[in-house]
Coordinates of C-alpha atoms and ligand atoms in Angstrom, one line a residue:
M1 CA 0.0 0.0 0.0
V2 CA 1.3 3.5 -0.8
L3 CA 0.3 6.6 1.1
Q4 CA -1.7 8.3 -1.6
T5 CA -2.9 11.5 -0.2
Q6 CA -3.7 14.8 -1.8
E7 CA -2.7 18.2 -0.6
P8 CA -5.7 19.9 1.0
I9 CA -6.3 23.1 -0.9
L10 CA -6.5 25.1 2.4
A11 CA -3.1 24.0 3.6
A12 CA -1.5 25.5 0.6
Y13 CA -2.7 29.0 1.6
T14 CA -2.1 28.9 5.3
S15 CA 1.2 27.0 5.4
K16 CA 4.7 28.2 4.9
K17 CA 6.9 26.4 2.4
V18 CA 10.2 24.8 2.9
N19 CA 12.7 23.4 0.5
I20 CA 15.5 21.1 1.7
Q21 CA 18.6 20.3 -0.5
T22 CA 20.3 17.2 0.8
F23 CA 23.9 16.2 0.1
G24 CA 25.9 13.3 1.4
C25 CA 25.0 10.0 2.9
Q26 CA 21.8 8.3 4.0
M27 CA 22.3 9.7 7.5
N28 CA 21.8 13.1 6.0
E29 CA 18.7 11.9 4.1
Y30 CA 17.4 10.5 7.4
D31 CA 18.1 13.9 9.1
T32 CA 16.3 15.7 6.3
D33 CA 13.2 13.5 7.0
K34 CA 13.5 14.4 10.7
M35 CA 13.7 18.1 9.8
M36 CA 10.5 17.8 7.8
E37 CA 8.8 16.1 10.8
V38 CA 9.8 19.0 13.0
L39 CA 8.9 21.7 10.5
R40 CA 5.5 20.1 9.7
Q41 CA 4.6 20.7 13.3
E42 CA 5.5 24.4 12.7
N43 CA 3.0 24.5 9.8
Y44 CA 5.6 24.1 7.0
I45 CA 4.8 22.1 3.9
Y46 CA 7.5 20.8 1.5
T47 CA 8.1 22.3 -1.9
D48 CA 10.4 21.0 -4.6
D49 CA 10.8 24.5 -6.0
C50 CA 13.2 26.7 -4.0
K51 CA 11.9 29.8 -5.8
E52 CA 8.6 29.6 -4.0
A53 CA 10.1 28.6 -0.6
D54 CA 9.9 30.7 2.6
L55 CA 12.7 28.6 4.1
I56 CA 15.5 26.8 2.3
I57 CA 17.7 24.4 4.2
V58 CA 20.9 23.0 2.8
N59 CA 21.8 19.8 4.5
T60 CA 25.6 19.5 3.9
C61 CA 28.3 16.9 3.6
S62 CA 32.0 17.3 4.1
V63 CA 33.3 13.8 3.5
R64 CA 35.2 15.0 0.4
E65 CA 36.3 18.4 -0.7
K66 CA 34.0 18.4 -3.8
A67 CA 31.0 17.9 -1.5
E68 CA 31.9 20.9 0.5
Q69 CA 32.5 23.1 -2.6
K70 CA 29.1 22.2 -3.9
V71 CA 27.6 23.7 -0.7
Y72 CA 29.2 27.1 -1.2
S73 CA 28.4 27.2 -4.9
L74 CA 24.7 26.4 -4.1
L75 CA 24.7 29.1 -1.5
G76 CA 26.0 31.5 -4.1
R77 CA 23.2 30.5 -6.5
L78 CA 20.6 31.0 -3.8
R79 CA 21.7 34.6 -3.1
P80 CA 19.6 36.3 -5.8
L81 CA 16.5 34.6 -4.4
K82 CA 17.3 36.3 -1.0
E83 CA 17.9 39.6 -2.8
R84 CA 14.4 39.3 -4.4
N85 CA 12.7 38.2 -1.2
P86 CA 14.4 39.5 1.9
D87 CA 11.9 37.4 4.1
L88 CA 13.4 34.2 2.7
I89 CA 15.3 32.3 5.4
I90 CA 18.3 30.3 4.4
G91 CA 19.6 27.7 6.8
V92 CA 22.7 25.4 6.6
G93 CA 22.7 22.1 8.5
G94 CA 24.7 18.9 8.4
C95 CA 28.4 18.1 8.5
V96 CA 29.8 21.2 6.9
A97 CA 27.7 23.3 9.3
Q98 CA 28.9 21.3 12.3
Q99 CA 32.5 21.7 11.3
E100 CA 32.5 25.3 10.0
G101 CA 29.9 27.0 12.3
T102 CA 30.4 30.8 12.3
R103 CA 32.7 30.7 9.3
I104 CA 29.7 29.9 7.1
L105 CA 27.9 33.1 8.3
N106 CA 31.1 35.1 7.5
R107 CA 31.6 33.6 4.1
A108 CA 27.9 33.4 2.9
H109 CA 26.1 36.6 3.8
S110 CA 22.7 35.4 2.7
V111 CA 22.7 32.6 5.3
D112 CA 20.6 33.3 8.4
L113 CA 21.1 30.1 10.4
V114 CA 23.8 27.5 10.8
F115 CA 23.0 24.3 12.9
G116 CA 25.0 21.2 13.6
T117 CA 24.2 17.5 13.3
D118 CA 22.8 17.3 16.8
N119 CA 20.6 20.4 16.7
L120 CA 17.9 19.9 14.1
F121 CA 15.3 19.3 16.8
D122 CA 15.9 22.9 18.0
L123 CA 14.8 24.3 14.6
P124 CA 11.6 25.9 15.9
G125 CA 13.4 28.0 18.5
M126 CA 16.2 28.9 16.1
L127 CA 13.7 30.0 13.5
E128 CA 12.0 32.2 16.1
E129 CA 15.4 33.9 16.8
V130 CA 15.9 34.4 13.0
H131 CA 12.4 36.0 12.8
R132 CA 13.6 38.4 15.6
G133 CA 16.3 39.5 13.2
N134 CA 19.3 37.5 14.5
R135 CA 21.7 35.4 12.6
I136 CA 22.2 32.1 14.5
V137 CA 24.9 29.5 14.9
Q138 CA 24.0 26.4 17.0
T139 CA 26.4 23.5 16.8
E140 CA 26.4 22.3 20.4
R141 CA 26.8 18.5 20.8
K142 CA 24.0 16.5 22.5
A143 CA 24.5 13.1 24.0
H144 CA 21.3 11.8 22.5
K145 CA 19.1 13.0 19.7
Q146 CA 15.6 13.7 21.0
K147 CA 12.9 11.8 19.4
V148 CA 9.8 13.3 17.8
R149 CA 6.8 11.6 19.3
N150 CA 3.7 10.5 17.6
F151 CA 4.5 11.8 14.2
I152 CA 2.0 10.8 11.7
P153 CA 2.5 11.1 8.0
D154 CA 0.5 14.0 6.7
F155 CA 0.1 15.6 3.3
A156 CA 3.5 17.3 3.5
F157 CA 5.1 13.9 4.0
E158 CA 3.8 12.8 0.7
N159 CA 5.2 16.1 -0.7
T160 CA 8.7 15.2 0.2
S161 CA 8.4 12.6 -2.5
K162 CA 9.3 9.9 0.0
P163 CA 6.2 7.9 0.6
G164 CA 8.3 5.8 3.1
L165 CA 8.1 2.5 1.3
K166 CA 11.8 2.3 2.0
S167 CA 12.6 4.1 5.2
Y168 CA 15.8 4.7 7.1
I169 CA 16.3 4.4 10.8
A170 CA 19.5 5.6 12.5
I171 CA 20.6 3.1 15.2
T172 CA 23.9 4.7 16.0
K173 CA 25.3 8.1 15.5
G174 CA 29.0 9.1 15.4
C175 CA 32.0 6.9 15.0
N176 CA 34.9 5.8 17.3
N177 CA 37.1 4.5 14.6
F178 CA 39.0 7.5 13.4
C179 CA 40.2 6.1 10.1
S180 CA 43.0 8.5 9.2
F181 CA 41.3 9.9 6.1
C182 CA 37.9 10.5 7.5
I183 CA 36.1 13.6 8.8
V184 CA 33.0 11.8 10.0
P185 CA 34.1 11.3 13.7
T186 CA 34.6 15.1 13.8
T187 CA 31.3 16.1 12.2
R188 CA 29.2 13.4 13.9
G189 CA 31.0 13.0 17.2
L190 CA 31.7 9.8 19.1
E191 CA 29.5 6.8 18.7
V192 CA 26.3 6.6 20.6
S193 CA 23.8 3.7 20.2
R194 CA 20.1 4.5 20.5
K195 CA 18.0 2.5 22.9
P196 CA 16.5 -0.6 21.4
E197 CA 13.0 0.4 22.6
N198 CA 13.2 3.7 20.7
I199 CA 14.4 1.9 17.5
M200 CA 11.6 -0.7 17.7
E201 CA 9.0 2.0 18.4
E202 CA 10.1 4.0 15.3
A203 CA 10.3 0.8 13.2
V204 CA 6.8 -0.3 14.1
A205 CA 5.5 3.3 13.4
L206 CA 7.2 3.3 10.0
V207 CA 5.8 -0.1 9.0
A208 CA 2.3 1.1 10.2
Q209 CA 2.7 4.0 7.8
G210 CA 3.5 1.7 4.9
A211 CA 7.2 1.0 5.0
K212 CA 8.0 -2.4 3.6
E213 CA 11.8 -2.0 3.8
L214 CA 13.9 -0.5 6.6
C215 CA 17.5 0.3 6.3
L216 CA 19.4 0.6 9.6
L217 CA 21.9 3.4 9.5
G218 CA 25.2 3.9 11.4
Q219 CA 28.8 4.6 10.6
N220 CA 29.6 1.2 12.1
V221 CA 26.3 -0.5 12.6
N222 CA 27.7 -3.8 13.9
S223 CA 29.3 -2.2 16.9
Y224 CA 25.7 -1.3 18.0
K225 CA 25.1 -2.0 21.7
A226 CA 22.5 -0.6 24.0
G227 CA 20.5 -1.9 26.9
G228 CA 22.1 -5.3 26.7
V229 CA 21.1 -5.6 23.0
D230 CA 23.7 -6.1 20.3
F231 CA 23.4 -5.7 16.6
V232 CA 22.4 -9.3 15.9
E233 CA 19.8 -9.2 18.7
L234 CA 18.4 -6.0 17.2
L235 CA 18.0 -7.7 13.8
V236 CA 16.3 -10.6 15.5
R237 CA 13.8 -8.3 17.1
L238 CA 13.2 -6.2 13.9
N239 CA 12.7 -9.4 11.9
E240 CA 9.6 -10.1 14.1
I241 CA 7.7 -7.0 13.1
E242 CA 4.5 -7.9 11.3
G243 CA 4.3 -6.4 7.8
L244 CA 8.0 -5.6 7.5
E245 CA 9.3 -7.4 4.4
R246 CA 13.0 -6.3 4.1
I247 CA 15.7 -5.3 6.4
R248 CA 19.0 -3.8 5.2
F249 CA 21.8 -2.0 7.1
T250 CA 24.8 0.2 6.2
S251 CA 27.6 0.1 7.0
P252 CA 29.2 -2.7 9.0
H253 CA 32.9 -2.4 9.6
P254 CA 35.0 -5.4 8.4
K255 CA 36.9 -5.6 11.7
D256 CA 33.6 -6.2 13.6
F257 CA 32.0 -8.5 11.0
H258 CA 31.6 -11.9 12.7
E259 CA 30.1 -15.3 12.1
Q260 CA 27.1 -14.4 14.2
L261 CA 26.1 -11.6 11.8
A262 CA 26.6 -13.9 8.8
E263 CA 24.4 -16.4 10.5
A264 CA 21.7 -13.8 11.1
I265 CA 21.8 -12.7 7.4
E266 CA 21.4 -16.4 6.5
N267 CA 18.7 -17.3 8.9
L268 CA 16.5 -14.2 9.5
E269 CA 13.8 -14.2 6.8
H270 CA 13.5 -10.5 6.2
V271 CA 17.2 -9.6 6.4
C272 CA 18.3 -9.2 2.7
E273 CA 21.2 -11.2 1.3
H274 CA 23.2 -8.1 0.7
L275 CA 26.2 -6.8 2.5
H276 CA 27.9 -3.5 2.1
L277 CA 31.4 -4.1 3.5
P278 CA 33.8 -1.2 2.9
L279 CA 37.2 -2.5 1.9
Q280 CA 38.9 0.8 1.2
A281 CA 42.2 -0.7 -0.1
G282 CA 43.7 -4.0 -1.1
S283 CA 47.2 -3.3 0.3
D284 CA 48.0 -4.1 3.9
S285 CA 50.4 -1.2 4.3
V286 CA 47.8 1.2 3.0
L287 CA 45.1 -0.4 5.2
D288 CA 47.5 0.0 8.2
R289 CA 48.1 3.7 7.5
M290 CA 44.4 4.2 7.0
K291 CA 43.9 2.8 10.5
R292 CA 41.3 0.3 9.3
N293 CA 42.4 -2.5 11.7
Y294 CA 42.2 -5.4 9.4
T295 CA 44.4 -7.0 6.7
L296 CA 43.3 -8.0 3.2
Q297 CA 43.6 -11.7 4.3
E298 CA 41.2 -11.1 7.2
Y299 CA 38.7 -9.4 4.9
L300 CA 38.9 -12.2 2.3
E301 CA 38.3 -14.8 5.0
K302 CA 35.2 -13.0 6.2
V303 CA 33.8 -12.8 2.7
E304 CA 34.5 -16.5 2.2
M305 CA 32.8 -17.3 5.4
L306 CA 29.7 -15.4 4.4
R307 CA 29.7 -16.9 0.8
R308 CA 30.0 -20.4 2.2
R309 CA 26.8 -19.9 4.1
L310 CA 25.0 -17.8 1.5
P311 CA 26.4 -18.4 -2.0
Q312 CA 23.9 -15.9 -3.6
V313 CA 24.8 -13.0 -1.3
A314 CA 25.5 -9.7 -3.0
I315 CA 28.5 -7.8 -1.6
S316 CA 29.2 -4.1 -2.3
T317 CA 32.1 -2.0 -1.1
D318 CA 33.8 1.4 -0.8
I319 CA 37.3 1.9 -2.2
I320 CA 39.6 4.9 -1.9
V321 CA 42.3 5.3 -4.6
G322 CA 45.3 7.5 -4.3
F323 CA 45.7 7.5 -0.5
P324 CA 48.9 9.2 0.5
G325 CA 51.9 6.9 -0.3
E326 CA 49.8 4.5 -2.3
S327 CA 52.4 3.1 -4.7
D328 CA 51.7 1.4 -8.1
V329 CA 52.2 -2.0 -6.3
D330 CA 49.7 -1.0 -3.6
F331 CA 47.2 0.0 -6.2
E332 CA 47.7 -3.3 -8.1
R333 CA 46.8 -5.1 -4.9
T334 CA 43.5 -3.2 -4.8
V335 CA 42.9 -4.2 -8.4
K336 CA 43.7 -7.8 -7.6
A337 CA 41.4 -7.8 -4.6
V338 CA 38.5 -6.4 -6.8
E339 CA 39.2 -9.1 -9.4
T340 CA 39.3 -11.8 -6.7
I341 CA 36.3 -10.8 -4.7
R342 CA 34.1 -9.7 -7.6
F343 CA 31.9 -7.3 -5.8
D344 CA 28.4 -6.7 -7.0
Q345 CA 28.8 -3.0 -6.7
I346 CA 31.7 -0.6 -5.9
Y347 CA 31.6 3.0 -4.7
A348 CA 35.1 4.2 -5.6
F349 CA 36.5 7.6 -4.6
K350 CA 39.7 9.6 -5.2
Y351 CA 41.3 10.3 -1.8
S352 CA 40.4 13.8 -0.8
P353 CA 42.5 15.5 2.0
R354 CA 40.2 16.6 4.8
P355 CA 41.4 19.4 7.2
G356 CA 42.1 18.1 10.7
T357 CA 42.4 14.4 9.7
P358 CA 45.8 12.7 10.2
A359 CA 46.2 11.7 6.6
V360 CA 46.4 15.3 5.4
D361 CA 49.9 15.4 6.9
Y362 CA 51.1 12.1 5.6
D363 CA 54.0 12.0 3.1
G364 CA 53.4 11.0 -0.5
Q365 CA 50.3 13.0 -1.3
L366 CA 49.5 12.1 -4.9
E367 CA 48.8 14.1 -8.1
E368 CA 45.2 14.5 -9.1
S369 CA 46.1 12.8 -12.5
V370 CA 47.4 9.7 -10.7
K371 CA 44.2 9.4 -8.7
S372 CA 42.0 9.9 -11.8
D373 CA 43.9 7.2 -13.7
R374 CA 43.6 4.8 -10.9
L375 CA 39.9 5.6 -10.4
N376 CA 39.2 5.1 -14.1
R377 CA 41.0 1.8 -14.2
L378 CA 39.0 0.5 -11.2
L379 CA 35.7 1.6 -12.6
A380 CA 36.4 0.0 -16.0
L381 CA 37.3 -3.2 -14.3
Q382 CA 34.1 -3.1 -12.2
E383 CA 32.0 -2.4 -15.3
K384 CA 33.2 -5.7 -16.8
I385 CA 32.5 -7.6 -13.6
V386 CA 29.0 -6.2 -13.3
A387 CA 28.3 -7.1 -17.0
Q388 CA 29.4 -10.7 -16.2
K389 CA 27.3 -10.8 -13.0
H390 CA 24.3 -9.5 -14.9
Q391 CA 24.9 -12.3 -17.5
Q392 CA 25.0 -14.9 -14.8
L393 CA 21.7 -13.7 -13.4
M394 CA 19.9 -14.4 -16.8
G395 CA 17.1 -16.9 -16.2
E396 CA 17.3 -16.6 -12.4
V397 CA 14.2 -16.2 -10.3
L398 CA 14.4 -13.2 -7.9
E399 CA 12.0 -11.3 -5.6
V400 CA 11.5 -7.6 -6.5
L401 CA 10.0 -4.9 -4.3
V402 CA 8.2 -2.6 -6.7
E403 CA 9.2 1.0 -6.1
G404 CA 7.6 2.8 -9.0
T405 CA 6.6 3.0 -12.6
Y406 CA 9.6 2.8 -15.0
P407 CA 9.8 6.4 -16.2
R408 CA 10.6 5.4 -19.8
D409 CA 7.7 3.0 -20.2
I410 CA 4.7 3.3 -18.0
R411 CA 3.7 -0.3 -18.6
S412 CA 6.8 -1.4 -16.8
R413 CA 7.7 -1.3 -13.1
S414 CA 11.0 -0.7 -11.4
G415 CA 12.3 -2.0 -8.2
R416 CA 15.2 -3.8 -6.5
S417 CA 16.0 -7.4 -5.8
R418 CA 17.0 -8.6 -2.3
G419 CA 20.6 -8.3 -3.5
H420 CA 19.9 -4.6 -4.3
Y421 CA 20.0 -5.0 -8.1
P422 CA 17.8 -2.6 -10.0
V423 CA 15.2 -4.6 -11.9
V424 CA 12.7 -3.4 -14.5
I425 CA 9.7 -5.7 -14.7
L426 CA 8.3 -5.5 -18.3
N427 CA 4.6 -5.3 -19.0
S428 CA 3.5 -5.4 -15.3
D429 CA 0.5 -4.0 -13.6
A430 CA 2.0 -4.6 -10.1
N431 CA 1.4 -1.8 -7.5
I432 CA 4.0 0.1 -5.7
G433 CA 5.0 -1.8 -2.6
D434 CA 4.2 -5.3 -4.1
L435 CA 6.7 -8.1 -3.8
V436 CA 6.8 -9.7 -7.2
T437 CA 8.6 -13.0 -8.1
V438 CA 10.3 -12.5 -11.5
R439 CA 12.5 -14.3 -14.0
I440 CA 15.5 -12.3 -15.3
T441 CA 15.1 -12.1 -19.1
G442 CA 17.6 -9.4 -20.1
T443 CA 20.4 -7.1 -19.0
K444 CA 21.2 -3.5 -19.4
K445 CA 24.3 -1.6 -18.3
Y446 CA 22.8 -0.5 -15.0
S447 CA 19.8 -2.8 -14.5
L448 CA 18.2 -6.1 -15.2
E449 CA 15.0 -6.8 -17.2
A450 CA 12.5 -9.3 -16.0
L451 CA 9.1 -10.8 -16.5
S452 CA 6.7 -11.4 -13.6
L453 CA 6.0 -15.1 -12.8
Q454 CA 2.8 -14.2 -11.0
Ligands
SAH24 N1 31.3 4.6 8.0 C1 31.4 4.1 6.7 C2 31.8 5.2 5.7 C3 31.3 6.6 5.8 S1 32.0 7.6 4.6 C4 32.4 3.1 6.8 O1 33.4 3.1 7.6 O2 32.3 2.2 6.0 C5 31.7 6.8 3.1 C6 32.9 6.5 2.3 O3 33.5 7.7 1.8 C7 34.0 5.7 3.0 O4 33.8 4.4 3.1 C8 35.2 6.1 2.1 O5 35.4 5.2 1.1 C9 34.8 7.4 1.6 N2 35.7 8.5 2.2 C10 35.7 8.9 3.4 N3 36.6 9.9 3.6 C11 37.2 10.1 2.4 C12 38.2 11.0 1.9 N4 38.8 11.8 2.7 N5 38.5 10.9 0.6 C13 37.9 10.0 -0.2 N6 36.9 9.2 0.2 C14 36.6 9.2 1.5
SF4_25 FE1 34.9 7.2 8.8 FE2 36.2 5.0 9.4 FE3 34.2 5.9 11.0 FE4 33.7 4.9 8.6 S1 34.6 3.8 10.2 S2 32.9 6.8 9.5 S3 35.4 5.6 7.4 S4 36.2 6.9 10.7
F3S26 FE1 28.9 13.3 4.5 FE2 28.4 13.7 7.0 FE3 27.4 11.6 5.8 S1 30.3 14.1 6.0 S2 29.0 11.2 4.2 S3 26.9 13.7 5.4 S4 28.1 11.7 7.9

């Protein structure tokens, strides 16, 4: 079932409009949803069009330099809107806001409000201050995020174009790992696990609103521990929720990936056979300087252990190329690892020096051209592997969660398999939210084609 609701005509006249532009990871998307919950209680409705907004929030990411630059160029583009409409409020939240604070106000004069990753629940009070004519910075850390109680999807929820069929739940925030390249522990703070009761309550509420798939979020989900409940026990409890069809999670850290979790993925009906396990590099000396706390051999053994239990499991990963001091030989080890493991999907990035992280000061910072060449080589290799994987899936029977109508052909439906492969079901009248058993009949570069068996 999809939440099909229509905007009441009256609301359009009495409400204020907010537009939120989200950068970065799913944690930011989740926070954007929370901002909408808070703002809906303040009589805001969502608009896709920033030209008609009374409030624009930019939810920022600083994981790589490019992401941060995008924020400042967007703020530049928003300036004329503010000049035309001085009542427009522009707010900046997320990881750049947490890190930069007042510097954003100094650099971007059209910004009224800067708030950190722990402060989104204070939006009503902060907006009041802005209405009084003040420019605000609020980046104070809080031990726990508050929770919005009893939120019920309303018309504005539908307007965020997220009907909630697939919903996120943060189970931890922050990170204690301090990988030497990574800004996240600075922007999100130390790791805190949410109470299992709160997670369960939110999960049950989301399923009641129509969520069929939940993705548990955390920087290192498998180190979750609260109230005597560990990550595997949390999965066991979530798996019991009536009406919840699929459970995913991102990201587990390889150093904390153990047999019990592999067993849970194998045995818990609703936990999808899909693991995102960031490798980062295939060379032990690079992994060591990245402070990842595992060797390639240990990573390979864990993948083998999982595949022994679940041969059909899909595995995706993150890889950084051009880490300081990465030699040609080191990079060849990454290539070899990718050839050996044959991931279903790779997110590959050029190393980007982040201020305040240890790796910025490491010797052997590499030229942009070296990083680009290595990235291109890795992506070309992965393209070949994916094409072969698609070919191997021909004729297979898979379960697809229907997410929408295929934009290029309204008689078709698009969705994802349990292994997270994008699948187009041809000539289908399935509804959004249906689970359809299909046979794979064709392959495209980025997706699979299928026919319904029902
Ligand atoms: N907590 C997750 C990753 C969060 S950041 C984990 O540990 O797996 C998502 C990805 O961005 C990382 O896995 C890494 O591959 C990449 N990344 C992080 N910092 C980076 C940097 N400074 N330069 C390039 N890529 C980076
Ligand atoms: Fe960053 Fe490492 Fe923590 Fe992931 S585990 S968020 S890469 S410090
Ligand atoms: Fe970016 Fe912050 Fe996520 S830095 S990747 S938005 S945790």
